[in-house]
């Protein structure tokens, strides 16, 4: 069973559209994250949630709205997509907030291409 | 604020040769340092980490890294490269402040190619 799974794996869409990426973890972790990896492979945190509560919001445009219906799920909705949103988006989880210093478990990524 | 710099975006070695991937960090507090590996079309996996204690840390797949405070470095090494080591390697530092806002800051990655 995949520990952190995200869907879809690939997403191709037009500018201005709205799209969502879903993430689920079956590890029983309290904390989940969204990271963005740009074309130069630079990986930067966007959000973290702990038990459905937003903890970190790294000055991400408000077109990006994460939603955590329960602690096993963290979805990412993006409104009015722009060319610069093209990237690979990774979901990750850790047992707790402090456990970022232990180990993060990553999903396999969603490659978003905005045309 | 913490940051890491990885020297060399691409490194190529022959199978059986020494692997050396360089990472230097900047931190205003004693750092927590990590190496993650990303195989093609997969998410990142933890290779090893340094938090406190012994400065030479051993990870999975025969990799190790040494924390050198005087050089602000945390270079990753493996004595003998295998074809299966070909991947992207990321160094990261933790902003281990208040706990609630702990986050990892990653370097830009080094792509390791292993030639037969």
Short mmCIF file of C-alpha atoms in Angstrom, two decimals, chain A:
data_model
loop_
_atom_site.label_atom_id
_atom_site.label_comp_id
_atom_site.label_asym_id
_atom_site.label_seq_id
_atom_site.Cartn_x
_atom_site.Cartn_y
_atom_site.Cartn_z
CA UNK A 1 0.00 0.00 0.00
CA UNK A 2 1.25 3.46 -0.88
CA UNK A 3 1.91 5.48 2.27
CA UNK A 4 1.35 8.94 0.78
CA UNK A 5 -0.66 8.94 -2.41
CA UNK A 6 -1.59 11.92 -4.53
CA UNK A 7 -3.76 12.23 -7.59
CA UNK A 8 -3.58 12.95 -10.39
CA UNK A 9 0.00 12.15 -11.35
CA UNK A 10 -0.16 14.44 -14.37
CA UNK A 11 -2.38 17.46 -14.90
CA UNK A 12 -2.41 19.50 -18.10
CA UNK A 13 -4.74 22.48 -18.25
CA UNK A 14 -5.29 25.90 -19.75
CA UNK A 15 -4.55 29.25 -18.12
CA UNK A 16 -7.42 30.56 -16.08
CA UNK A 17 -8.83 27.16 -15.18
CA UNK A 18 -9.38 25.89 -11.64
CA UNK A 19 -7.94 22.53 -10.63
CA UNK A 20 -7.48 20.37 -7.55
CA UNK A 21 -4.84 17.91 -6.43
CA UNK A 22 -5.72 15.35 -3.79
CA UNK A 23 -3.44 13.78 -1.18
CA UNK A 24 -4.05 10.99 1.28
CA UNK A 25 -1.75 9.33 3.79
CA UNK A 26 -2.42 6.01 5.52
CA UNK A 27 0.39 6.32 8.04
CA UNK A 28 -1.69 7.78 10.84
CA UNK A 29 0.40 10.97 10.79
CA UNK A 30 -0.85 14.22 12.29
CA UNK A 31 0.99 16.61 9.97
CA UNK A 32 0.80 17.05 6.22
CA UNK A 33 2.54 19.40 3.80
CA UNK A 34 2.48 20.71 0.27
CA UNK A 35 5.77 21.43 -1.48
CA UNK A 36 6.32 22.97 -4.92
CA UNK A 37 9.27 21.89 -7.07
CA UNK A 38 10.01 24.26 -9.93
CA UNK A 39 11.67 23.55 -13.26
CA UNK A 40 15.10 24.01 -11.67
CA UNK A 41 14.28 21.33 -9.10
CA UNK A 42 14.09 23.88 -6.28
CA UNK A 43 11.78 22.48 -3.63
CA UNK A 44 9.92 24.93 -1.42
CA UNK A 45 7.29 24.44 1.23
CA UNK A 46 3.88 25.96 0.57
CA UNK A 47 1.70 24.83 3.46
CA UNK A 48 1.65 22.60 6.48
CA UNK A 49 -1.38 21.33 8.38
CA UNK A 50 -1.51 19.66 11.75
CA UNK A 51 -4.69 17.80 12.66
CA UNK A 52 -6.61 19.77 10.06
CA UNK A 53 -5.27 23.11 11.30
CA UNK A 54 -3.19 25.37 9.06
CA UNK A 55 0.26 25.90 10.57
CA UNK A 56 2.50 27.23 7.80
CA UNK A 57 1.49 29.39 4.86
CA UNK A 58 4.60 30.46 3.02
CA UNK A 59 3.30 33.60 1.34
CA UNK A 60 1.60 31.57 -1.32
CA UNK A 61 -0.88 33.51 -3.53
CA UNK A 62 -4.41 33.17 -2.26
CA UNK A 63 -5.34 31.46 -5.54
CA UNK A 64 -3.96 28.40 -3.75
CA UNK A 65 -6.33 27.08 -1.12
CA UNK A 66 -5.47 23.95 0.83
CA UNK A 67 -8.22 21.99 2.50
CA UNK A 68 -7.90 19.28 5.10
CA UNK A 69 -11.20 17.47 5.72
CA UNK A 70 -9.46 15.15 8.17
CA UNK A 71 -5.91 14.56 9.24
CA UNK A 72 -5.38 11.85 6.62
CA UNK A 73 -6.21 14.15 3.71
CA UNK A 74 -4.79 17.42 2.45
CA UNK A 75 -6.08 18.67 -0.87
CA UNK A 76 -4.83 21.62 -2.87
CA UNK A 77 -7.18 23.72 -4.96
CA UNK A 78 -5.78 26.25 -7.39
CA UNK A 79 -7.92 28.98 -8.92
CA UNK A 80 -7.22 30.95 -12.09
CA UNK A 81 -4.15 28.96 -13.04
CA UNK A 82 -1.17 30.87 -14.42
CA UNK A 83 1.79 29.77 -16.51
CA UNK A 84 4.07 30.19 -13.50
CA UNK A 85 2.10 27.59 -11.60
CA UNK A 86 3.59 24.87 -13.79
CA UNK A 87 5.65 22.71 -11.47
CA UNK A 88 5.67 19.41 -9.66
CA UNK A 89 3.64 19.51 -6.45
CA UNK A 90 4.57 17.11 -3.69
CA UNK A 91 2.46 16.13 -0.73
CA UNK A 92 4.27 14.91 2.37
CA UNK A 93 3.49 13.86 5.91
CA UNK A 94 5.23 13.44 9.26
CA UNK A 95 4.07 11.90 12.53
CA UNK A 96 3.88 15.29 14.22
CA UNK A 97 4.95 18.90 13.78
CA UNK A 98 8.28 18.39 15.50
CA UNK A 99 8.88 15.23 13.51
CA UNK A 100 9.96 17.28 10.52
CA UNK A 101 13.30 16.86 12.23
CA UNK A 102 12.91 13.12 11.96
CA UNK A 103 11.59 12.13 8.57
CA UNK A 104 9.18 13.34 5.96
CA UNK A 105 7.26 10.87 3.84
CA UNK A 106 6.65 12.14 0.32
CA UNK A 107 4.11 11.27 -2.32
CA UNK A 108 5.30 10.69 -5.88
CA UNK A 109 4.28 14.12 -7.07
CA UNK A 110 1.77 15.74 -9.42
CA UNK A 111 3.23 17.33 -12.52
CA UNK A 112 1.10 20.35 -13.38
CA UNK A 113 1.48 21.91 -16.81
CA UNK A 114 -0.38 25.13 -17.52
CA UNK A 115 -0.66 25.98 -21.21
#
